[in-house]
Coordinates of C-alpha atoms in Angstrom, one line a residue:
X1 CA 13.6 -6.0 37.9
X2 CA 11.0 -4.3 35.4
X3 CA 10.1 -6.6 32.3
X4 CA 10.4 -5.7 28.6
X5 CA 7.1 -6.3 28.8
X6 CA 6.2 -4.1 31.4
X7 CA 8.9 -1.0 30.7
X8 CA 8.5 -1.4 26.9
X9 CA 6.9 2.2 26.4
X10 CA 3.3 2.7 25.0
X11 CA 2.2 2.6 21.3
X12 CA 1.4 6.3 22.2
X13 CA 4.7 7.5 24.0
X14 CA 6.7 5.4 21.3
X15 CA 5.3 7.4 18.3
X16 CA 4.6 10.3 20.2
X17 CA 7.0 12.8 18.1
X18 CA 5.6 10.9 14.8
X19 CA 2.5 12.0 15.7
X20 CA 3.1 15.2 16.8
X21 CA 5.4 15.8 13.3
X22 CA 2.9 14.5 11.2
X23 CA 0.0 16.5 12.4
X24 CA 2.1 19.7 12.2
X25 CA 3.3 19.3 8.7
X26 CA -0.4 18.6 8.2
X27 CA -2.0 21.4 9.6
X28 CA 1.4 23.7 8.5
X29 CA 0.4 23.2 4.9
X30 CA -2.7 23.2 5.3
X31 CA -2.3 26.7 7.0
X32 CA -0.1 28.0 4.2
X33 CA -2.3 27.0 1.1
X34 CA -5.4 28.3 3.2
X35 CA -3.6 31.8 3.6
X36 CA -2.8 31.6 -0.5
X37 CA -6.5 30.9 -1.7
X38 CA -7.4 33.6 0.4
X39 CA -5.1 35.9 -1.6
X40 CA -5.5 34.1 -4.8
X41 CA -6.4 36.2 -7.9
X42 CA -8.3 33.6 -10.5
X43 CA -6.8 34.1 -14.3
X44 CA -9.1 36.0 -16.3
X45 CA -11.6 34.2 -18.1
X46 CA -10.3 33.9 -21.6
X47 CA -6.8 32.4 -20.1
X48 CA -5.5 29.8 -22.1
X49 CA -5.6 27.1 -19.6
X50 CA -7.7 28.2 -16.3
X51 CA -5.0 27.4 -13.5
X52 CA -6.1 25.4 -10.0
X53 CA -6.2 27.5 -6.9
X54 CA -3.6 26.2 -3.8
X55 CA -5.9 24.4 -2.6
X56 CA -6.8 22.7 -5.4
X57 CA -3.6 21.9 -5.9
X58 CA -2.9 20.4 -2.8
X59 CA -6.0 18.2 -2.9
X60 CA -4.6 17.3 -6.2
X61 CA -0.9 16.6 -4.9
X62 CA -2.5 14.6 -1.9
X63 CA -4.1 12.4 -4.4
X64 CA -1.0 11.7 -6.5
X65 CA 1.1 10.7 -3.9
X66 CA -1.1 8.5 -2.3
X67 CA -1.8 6.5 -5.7
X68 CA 2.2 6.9 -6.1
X69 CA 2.7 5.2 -2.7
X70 CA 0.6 2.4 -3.6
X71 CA 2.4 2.2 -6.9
X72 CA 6.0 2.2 -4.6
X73 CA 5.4 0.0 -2.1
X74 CA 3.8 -2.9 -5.3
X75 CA 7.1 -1.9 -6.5
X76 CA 9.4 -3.3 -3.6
X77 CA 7.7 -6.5 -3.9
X78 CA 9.8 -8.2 -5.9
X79 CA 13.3 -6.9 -4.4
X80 CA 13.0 -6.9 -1.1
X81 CA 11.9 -10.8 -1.6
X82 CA 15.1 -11.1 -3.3
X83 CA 16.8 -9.5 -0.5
X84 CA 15.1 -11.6 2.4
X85 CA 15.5 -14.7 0.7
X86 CA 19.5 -14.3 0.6
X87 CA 19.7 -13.1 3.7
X88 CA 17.5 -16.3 5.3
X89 CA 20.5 -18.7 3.2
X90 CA 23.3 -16.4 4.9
X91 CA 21.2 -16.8 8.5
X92 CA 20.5 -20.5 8.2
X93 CA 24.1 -20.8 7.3
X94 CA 25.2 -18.7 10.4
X95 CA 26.9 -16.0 8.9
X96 CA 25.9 -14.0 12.2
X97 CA 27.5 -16.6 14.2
X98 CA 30.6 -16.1 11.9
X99 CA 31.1 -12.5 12.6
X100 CA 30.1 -12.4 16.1
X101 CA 32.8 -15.4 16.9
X102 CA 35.2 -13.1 14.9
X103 CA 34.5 -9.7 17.0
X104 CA 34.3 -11.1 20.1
X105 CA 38.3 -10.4 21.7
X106 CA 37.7 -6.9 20.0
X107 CA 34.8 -6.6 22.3
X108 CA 36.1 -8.6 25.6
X109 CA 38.8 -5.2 25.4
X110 CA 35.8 -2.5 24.3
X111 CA 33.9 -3.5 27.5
X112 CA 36.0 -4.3 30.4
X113 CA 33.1 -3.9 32.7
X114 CA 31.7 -7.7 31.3
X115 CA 32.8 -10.4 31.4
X116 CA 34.4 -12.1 28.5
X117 CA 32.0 -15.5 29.1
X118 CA 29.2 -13.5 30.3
X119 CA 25.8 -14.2 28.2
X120 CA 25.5 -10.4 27.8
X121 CA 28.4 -10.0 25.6
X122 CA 27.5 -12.9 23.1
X123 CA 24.1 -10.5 22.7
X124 CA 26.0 -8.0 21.9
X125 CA 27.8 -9.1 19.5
X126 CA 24.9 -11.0 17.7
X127 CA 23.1 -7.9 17.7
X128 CA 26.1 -5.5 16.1
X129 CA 26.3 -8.2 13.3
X130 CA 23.0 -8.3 12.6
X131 CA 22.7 -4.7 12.3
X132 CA 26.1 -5.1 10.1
X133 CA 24.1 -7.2 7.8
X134 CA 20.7 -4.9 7.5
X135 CA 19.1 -7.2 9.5
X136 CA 17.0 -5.1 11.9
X137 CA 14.6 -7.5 12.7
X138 CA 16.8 -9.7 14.0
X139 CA 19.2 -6.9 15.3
X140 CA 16.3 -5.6 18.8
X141 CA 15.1 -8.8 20.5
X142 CA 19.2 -9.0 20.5
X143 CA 20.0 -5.9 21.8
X144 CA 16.8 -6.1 23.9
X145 CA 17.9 -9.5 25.5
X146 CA 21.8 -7.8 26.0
X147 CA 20.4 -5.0 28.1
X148 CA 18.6 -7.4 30.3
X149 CA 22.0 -8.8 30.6
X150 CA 24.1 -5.6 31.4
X151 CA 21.3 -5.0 34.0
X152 CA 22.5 -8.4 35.6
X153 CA 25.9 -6.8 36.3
X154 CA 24.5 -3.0 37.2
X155 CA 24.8 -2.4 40.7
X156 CA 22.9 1.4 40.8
X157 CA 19.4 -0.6 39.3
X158 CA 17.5 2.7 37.4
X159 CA 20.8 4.2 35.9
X160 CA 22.9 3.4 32.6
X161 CA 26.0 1.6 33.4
X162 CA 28.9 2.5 31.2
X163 CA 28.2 -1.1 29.7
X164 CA 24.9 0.1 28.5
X165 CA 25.8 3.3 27.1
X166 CA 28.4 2.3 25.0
X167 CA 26.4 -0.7 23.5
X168 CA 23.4 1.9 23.0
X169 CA 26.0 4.0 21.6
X170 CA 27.2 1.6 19.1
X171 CA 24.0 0.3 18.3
X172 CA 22.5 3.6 16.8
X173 CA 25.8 3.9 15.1
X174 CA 26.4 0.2 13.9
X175 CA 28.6 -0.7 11.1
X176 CA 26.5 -1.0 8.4
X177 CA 28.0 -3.7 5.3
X178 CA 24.7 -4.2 3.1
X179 CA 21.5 -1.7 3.7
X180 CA 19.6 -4.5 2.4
X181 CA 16.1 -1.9 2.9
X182 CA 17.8 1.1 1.3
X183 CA 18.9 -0.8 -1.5
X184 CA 15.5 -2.1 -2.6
X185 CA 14.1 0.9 -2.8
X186 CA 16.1 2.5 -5.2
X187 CA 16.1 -0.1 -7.0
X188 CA 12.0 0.4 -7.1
X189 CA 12.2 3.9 -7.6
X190 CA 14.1 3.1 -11.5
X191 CA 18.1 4.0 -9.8
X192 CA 20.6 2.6 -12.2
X193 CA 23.0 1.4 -9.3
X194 CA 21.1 1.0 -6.5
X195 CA 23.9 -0.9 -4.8
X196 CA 26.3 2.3 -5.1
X197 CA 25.5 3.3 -1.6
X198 CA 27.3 0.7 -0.4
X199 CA 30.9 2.4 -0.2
X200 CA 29.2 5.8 1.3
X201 CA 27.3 3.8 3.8
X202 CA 30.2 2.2 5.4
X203 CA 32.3 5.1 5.1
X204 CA 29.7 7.0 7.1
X205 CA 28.8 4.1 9.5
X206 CA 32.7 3.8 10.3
X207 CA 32.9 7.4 11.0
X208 CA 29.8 7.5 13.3
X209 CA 30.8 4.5 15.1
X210 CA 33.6 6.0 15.8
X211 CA 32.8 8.8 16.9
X212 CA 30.3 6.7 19.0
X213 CA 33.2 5.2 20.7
X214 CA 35.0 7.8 21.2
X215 CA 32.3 10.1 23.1
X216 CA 31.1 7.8 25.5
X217 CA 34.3 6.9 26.8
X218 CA 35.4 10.3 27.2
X219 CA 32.1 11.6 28.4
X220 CA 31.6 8.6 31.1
X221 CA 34.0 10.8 34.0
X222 CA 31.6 13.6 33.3
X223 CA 28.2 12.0 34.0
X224 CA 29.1 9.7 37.1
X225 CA 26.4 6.8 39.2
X226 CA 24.8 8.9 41.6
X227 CA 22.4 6.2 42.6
X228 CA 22.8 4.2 45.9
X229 CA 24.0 0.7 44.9
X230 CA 21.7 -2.1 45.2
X231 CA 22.2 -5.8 44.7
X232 CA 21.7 -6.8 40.8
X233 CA 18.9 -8.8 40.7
X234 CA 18.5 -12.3 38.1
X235 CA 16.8 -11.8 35.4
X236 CA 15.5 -14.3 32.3
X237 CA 16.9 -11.9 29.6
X238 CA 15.3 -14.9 27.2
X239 CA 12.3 -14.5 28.7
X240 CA 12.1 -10.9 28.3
X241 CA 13.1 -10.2 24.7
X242 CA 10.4 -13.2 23.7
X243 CA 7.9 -11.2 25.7
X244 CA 8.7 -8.3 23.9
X245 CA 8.2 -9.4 20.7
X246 CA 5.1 -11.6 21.7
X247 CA 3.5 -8.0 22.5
X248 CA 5.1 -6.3 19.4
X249 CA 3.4 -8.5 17.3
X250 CA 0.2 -7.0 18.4
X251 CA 0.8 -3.5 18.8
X252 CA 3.0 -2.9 16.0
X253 CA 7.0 -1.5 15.5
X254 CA 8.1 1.5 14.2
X255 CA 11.5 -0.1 13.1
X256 CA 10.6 -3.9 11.9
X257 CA 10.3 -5.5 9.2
X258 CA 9.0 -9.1 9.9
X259 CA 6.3 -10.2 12.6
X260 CA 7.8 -13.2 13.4
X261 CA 10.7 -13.0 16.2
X262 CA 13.8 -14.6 15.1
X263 CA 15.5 -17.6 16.0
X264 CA 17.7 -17.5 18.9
X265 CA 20.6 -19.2 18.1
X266 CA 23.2 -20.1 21.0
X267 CA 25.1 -17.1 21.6
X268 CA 28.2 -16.4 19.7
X269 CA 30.4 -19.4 21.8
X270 CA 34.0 -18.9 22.0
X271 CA 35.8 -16.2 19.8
X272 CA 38.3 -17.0 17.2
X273 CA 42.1 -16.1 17.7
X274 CA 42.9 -12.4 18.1
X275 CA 44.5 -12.3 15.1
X276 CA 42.0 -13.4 13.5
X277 CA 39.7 -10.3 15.1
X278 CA 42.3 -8.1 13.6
X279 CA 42.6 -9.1 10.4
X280 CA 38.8 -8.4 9.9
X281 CA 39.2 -5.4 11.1
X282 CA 41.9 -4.4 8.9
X283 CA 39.9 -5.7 6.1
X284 CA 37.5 -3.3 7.1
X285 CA 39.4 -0.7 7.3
X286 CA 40.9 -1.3 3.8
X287 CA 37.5 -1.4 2.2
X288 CA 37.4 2.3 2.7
X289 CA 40.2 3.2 0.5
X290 CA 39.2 1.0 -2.0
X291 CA 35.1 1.8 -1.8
X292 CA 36.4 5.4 -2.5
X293 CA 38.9 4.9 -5.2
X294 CA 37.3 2.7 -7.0
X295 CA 33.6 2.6 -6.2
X296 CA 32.1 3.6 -9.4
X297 CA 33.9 0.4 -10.7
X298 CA 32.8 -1.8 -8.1
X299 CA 29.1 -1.1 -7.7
X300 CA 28.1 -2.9 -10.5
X301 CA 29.4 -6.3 -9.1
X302 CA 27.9 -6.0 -6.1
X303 CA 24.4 -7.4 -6.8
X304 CA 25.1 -9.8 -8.7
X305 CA 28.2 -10.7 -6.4
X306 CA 25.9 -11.4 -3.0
X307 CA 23.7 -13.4 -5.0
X308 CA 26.5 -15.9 -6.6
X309 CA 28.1 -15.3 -2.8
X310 CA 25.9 -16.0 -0.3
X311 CA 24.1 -18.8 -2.2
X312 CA 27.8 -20.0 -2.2
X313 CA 28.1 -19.6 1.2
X314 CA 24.7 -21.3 2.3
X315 CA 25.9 -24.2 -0.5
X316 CA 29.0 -24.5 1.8
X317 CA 27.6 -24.9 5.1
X318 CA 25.4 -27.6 3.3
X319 CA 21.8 -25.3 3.5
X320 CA 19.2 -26.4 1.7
X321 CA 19.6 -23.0 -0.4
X322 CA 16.3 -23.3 -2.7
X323 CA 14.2 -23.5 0.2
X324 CA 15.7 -21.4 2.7
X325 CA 15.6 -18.5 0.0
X326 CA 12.1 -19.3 -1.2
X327 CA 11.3 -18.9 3.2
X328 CA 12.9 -15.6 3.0
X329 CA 11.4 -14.5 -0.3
X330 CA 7.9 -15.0 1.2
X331 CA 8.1 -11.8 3.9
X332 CA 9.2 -9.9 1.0
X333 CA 5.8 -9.7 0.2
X334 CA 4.4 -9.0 3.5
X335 CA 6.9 -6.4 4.1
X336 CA 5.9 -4.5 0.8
X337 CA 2.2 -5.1 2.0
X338 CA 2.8 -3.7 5.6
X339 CA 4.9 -0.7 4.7
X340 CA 1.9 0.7 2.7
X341 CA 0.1 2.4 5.3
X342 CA 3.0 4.5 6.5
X343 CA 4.4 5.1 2.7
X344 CA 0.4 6.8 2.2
X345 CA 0.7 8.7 5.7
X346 CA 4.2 9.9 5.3
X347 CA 4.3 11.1 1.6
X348 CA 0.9 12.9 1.5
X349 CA 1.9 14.6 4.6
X350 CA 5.2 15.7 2.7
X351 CA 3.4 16.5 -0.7
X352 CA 1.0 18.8 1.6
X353 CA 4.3 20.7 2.5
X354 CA 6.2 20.8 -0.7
X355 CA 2.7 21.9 -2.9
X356 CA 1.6 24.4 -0.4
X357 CA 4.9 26.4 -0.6
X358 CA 5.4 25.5 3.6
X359 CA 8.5 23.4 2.2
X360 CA 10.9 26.0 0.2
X361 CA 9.6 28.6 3.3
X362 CA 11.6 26.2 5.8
X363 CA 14.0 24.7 4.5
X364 CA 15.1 27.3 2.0
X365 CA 17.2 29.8 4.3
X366 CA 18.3 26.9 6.4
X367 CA 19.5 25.3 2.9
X368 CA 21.4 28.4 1.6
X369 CA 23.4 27.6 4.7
X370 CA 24.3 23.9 4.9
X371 CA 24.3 23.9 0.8
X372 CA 27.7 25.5 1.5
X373 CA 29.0 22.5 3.2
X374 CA 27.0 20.0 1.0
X375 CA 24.0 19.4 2.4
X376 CA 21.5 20.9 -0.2
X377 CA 17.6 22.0 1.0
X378 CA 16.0 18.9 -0.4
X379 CA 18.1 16.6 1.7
X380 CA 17.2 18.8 5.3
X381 CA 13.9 16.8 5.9
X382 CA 16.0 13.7 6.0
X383 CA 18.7 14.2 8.0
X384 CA 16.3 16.1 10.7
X385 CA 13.5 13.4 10.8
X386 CA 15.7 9.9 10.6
X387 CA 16.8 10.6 14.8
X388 CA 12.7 10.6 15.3
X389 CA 11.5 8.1 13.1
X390 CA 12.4 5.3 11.2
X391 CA 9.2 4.6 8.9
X392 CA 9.0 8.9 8.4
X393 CA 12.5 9.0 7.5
X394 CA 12.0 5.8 5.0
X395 CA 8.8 8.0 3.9
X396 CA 10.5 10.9 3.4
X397 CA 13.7 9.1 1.2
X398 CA 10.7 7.8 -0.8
X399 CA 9.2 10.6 -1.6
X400 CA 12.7 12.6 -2.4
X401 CA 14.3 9.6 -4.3
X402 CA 10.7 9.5 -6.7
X403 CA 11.0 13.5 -7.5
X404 CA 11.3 13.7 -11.2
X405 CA 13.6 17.0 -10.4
X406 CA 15.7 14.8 -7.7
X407 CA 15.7 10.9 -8.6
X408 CA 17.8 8.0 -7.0
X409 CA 21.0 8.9 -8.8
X410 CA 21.1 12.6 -8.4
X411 CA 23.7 13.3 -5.7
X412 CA 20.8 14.4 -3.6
X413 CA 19.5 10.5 -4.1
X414 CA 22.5 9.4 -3.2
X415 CA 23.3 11.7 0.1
X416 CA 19.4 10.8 1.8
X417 CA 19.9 6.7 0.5
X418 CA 22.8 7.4 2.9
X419 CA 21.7 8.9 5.5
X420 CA 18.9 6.5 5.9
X421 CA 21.6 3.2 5.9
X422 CA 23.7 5.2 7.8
X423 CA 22.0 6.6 10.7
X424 CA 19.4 5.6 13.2
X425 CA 16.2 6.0 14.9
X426 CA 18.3 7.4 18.1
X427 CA 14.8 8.1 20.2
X428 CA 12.9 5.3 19.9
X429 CA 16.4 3.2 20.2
X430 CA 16.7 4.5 23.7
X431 CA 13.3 4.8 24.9
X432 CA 12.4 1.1 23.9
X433 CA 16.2 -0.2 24.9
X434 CA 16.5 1.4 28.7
X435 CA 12.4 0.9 29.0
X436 CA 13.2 -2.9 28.7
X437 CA 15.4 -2.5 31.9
X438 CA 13.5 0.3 33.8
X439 CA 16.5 2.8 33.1
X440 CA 15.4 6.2 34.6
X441 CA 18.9 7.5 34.2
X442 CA 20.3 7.5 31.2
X443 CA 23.1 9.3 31.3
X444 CA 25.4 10.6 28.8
X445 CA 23.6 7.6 26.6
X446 CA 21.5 10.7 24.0
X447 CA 24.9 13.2 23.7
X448 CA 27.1 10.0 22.7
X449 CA 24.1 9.1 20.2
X450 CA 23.4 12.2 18.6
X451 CA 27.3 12.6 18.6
X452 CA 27.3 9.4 16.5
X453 CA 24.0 10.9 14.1
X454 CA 25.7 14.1 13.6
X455 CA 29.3 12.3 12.3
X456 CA 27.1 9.9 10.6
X457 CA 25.6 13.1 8.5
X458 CA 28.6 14.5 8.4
X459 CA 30.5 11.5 7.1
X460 CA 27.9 10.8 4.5
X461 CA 28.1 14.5 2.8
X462 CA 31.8 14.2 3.0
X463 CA 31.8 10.9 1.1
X464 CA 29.1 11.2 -1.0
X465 CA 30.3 15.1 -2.3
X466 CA 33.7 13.1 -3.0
X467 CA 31.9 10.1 -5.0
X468 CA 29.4 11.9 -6.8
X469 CA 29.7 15.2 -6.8
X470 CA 27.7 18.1 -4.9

């Protein structure tokens, strides 16, 4: 069997349609404020105040947003420590454990194909909660060490078993409870309830998920194993994810947010009682209703409410609270740090395109369009780049969320903050995911994903025009 370390694609095939986006919005507004300094008639001399050419004012906008990057990014500092530090006390307390011993007879009936003691379905479920909990760096060694573990049961080695498509699936659609990233950047960029995405996300995760579900099974008839059978091979799935992040740590992840590789605990053991799976799930389910009712009224509680909460919780299960936060806390600042570079790239590639004029000539007729349904101009960017990338996309929200014409709270703020909690980075999920296996095949693995991304968009416009207004 091929090795995460082996399969895992190359830093230039991973960011591959980063790069080639980039460059073209680049050399697209670069293009565009050329052609209009070419045809550029200079105010007479007496003029009032003399105006700047277009390319003046792009060199100008490029400046601005590279010192306002900086400025962002010093910004998150303090709340994404905050952020990190609870989640390291809900962590060391084992919330994940919690939830994935809860899910797991929801899961024994969602995969039939694995077996309910089967080390792949523990990895599953430890991955799904920490997506749950915005924990993304502890969410892919987890999902990298469960495909290792489907490939254990695939007999056709090279193509997606129905296992693996639904877990890929649900893992670009995840659940999402607490956007712990999306949060802190609102909160940077001066929003007044930076927390109120909180019903909309899960709304729209719930909806995508769904979806999710719902596709793969019905399209795994459609695309059937056309591969000769072989003999599953063993395979140290352990081995594999640590390798994988023991060579991420060099060459650098589009999606993570901490260098170190978490801890493994022991997977998720034995599940509680049905019931008990259930009666989450219902609890789930009757968050909606009351997120959408009564959301406005809620969102204030809810910062203060996970501090008091899971300090509460890590009191409980007798952590050492002060210092696990403090451990937390202290990535907070390498996080900020580290996200700088692509914050500098990202937004003076996107000021290029908005002050050259390239941005209203693209997105403008496509806007007059999907503004119908609720989906305004300034949000297309976001919902067309978050599938390709997850730093772009988080560069993008940056950039929209910090327009003095837009701002975090504006219900354009509010629909890209969802989208970014609420969707994934669908290509670079899949190629890193089935690279880690050797995966050739993959499937009906991209239509179930992009299923999932386009109810996720969906669901997010539908909630957020409800809650705040188009």
């Amino acid at each position: 069997m091929v090795s995460a370390l082996q399969a895992r694609p190359t830093e230039q095939q991973r960011n591959f349609p980063l790069n080639a986006i980039f460059f073209a919005i680049v050399l697209i507004a670069f293009v565009v404020a050329g052609f209009q300094q070419l045809t550029w008639t200079p105010p007479a001399p007496d003029a009032a105040a003399p105006a700047q050419g277009p390319m003046q004012e792009l060199g100008t906008a490029m400046i601005d947003a590279a010192t306002g990057s900086v400025t962002l990014a010093l910004g998150l500092i303090g709340v994404m420590a905050l952020f990190l530090g609870l989640m390291k006390v809900a962590e060391e307390g084992g919330l994940l454990t919690i939830i994935a011993r809860t899910v797991r007879p929801l899961m024994v009936r969602l995969f039939p194909d694995v077996p309910a003691d089967h080390p792949a379905m523990g990895s599953m479920i430890l991955n799904m909660a920490a997506n749950a909990m915005g924990l993304g760096n502890a969410a892919t060694p987890f999902g990298i060490r469960a495909m290792e573990q489907l490939d254990t049961l695939n007999a056709t080695k090279g193509t997606a078993s129905n296992a693996m498509v639904l877990f890929l699936a649900i893992n670009t659609s995840s659940v999402t409870i607490l956007p712990t990233g999306v949060i802190a950047l609102r909160a940077a960029a001066g929003s007044v309830d930076p927390a109120g995405i909180l019903p909309t996300t899960l709304f729209a995760t719930i909806c995508s998920t769904t979806v999710a579900i719902v596709v793969a099974k019905l399209c795994q008839n459609y695309w059937p194993v056309l591969a000769t059978p072989s003999a599953p091979a063993p395979s140290d799935a352990r081995g594999d994810a640590q390798s994988y992040w023991q060579m991420v740590a060099a060459a650098g992840d589009d999606d993570r947010e901490d260098d170190e590789p978490p801890a493994f605990p022991a997977e998720a053991g034995e599940g509680y009682p049905v019931w008990v799976s259930w009666l989450a799930l219902a609890g789930i389910a009757a968050l909606v209703p009351l997120m959408v009712l009564y959301g406005r009224a809620i969102a204030p509680w809810i910062i203060p409410g996970l501090m008091v909460g899971l300090l509460g919780f890590g009191a409980m299960r007798r952590v050492n609270v002060y210092e696990a936060f403090v451990e937390g806390a202290k990535s907070g600042f390498q996080v900020a740090l580290r996200i700088i570079p692509y914050l500098v790239a990202i937004l003076v590639a996107v000021a290029m395109f908005r002050s050259s004029g390239a941005m209203d000539m693209l997105v403008g007729p496509l806007g007059a369009v999907t503004g119908l349904v609720g989906l305004p101009a300034d949000a297309l960017p976001m919902a067309l780049l978050r599938p390709l990338s997850g730093s772009g996309a988080y560069g993008v929200l940056a950039s929209i969320i910090q327009n003095p014409a837009i701002g975090p709270d504006s219900y354009t703020g509010y629909l890209v903050s969802t989208f970014q909690g609420s969707t994934e980075t669908t290509f670079y999920v899949l190629a890193v995911y089935f690279g880690a296996v050797g995966i050739r095949r993959i499937r009906h693995a991209l239509v179930a994903a992009l299923a999932a991304d386009v109810a996720g968009i969906a669901g997010a416009v539908a909630i957020v025009s409800y809650l705040y207004g188009a």
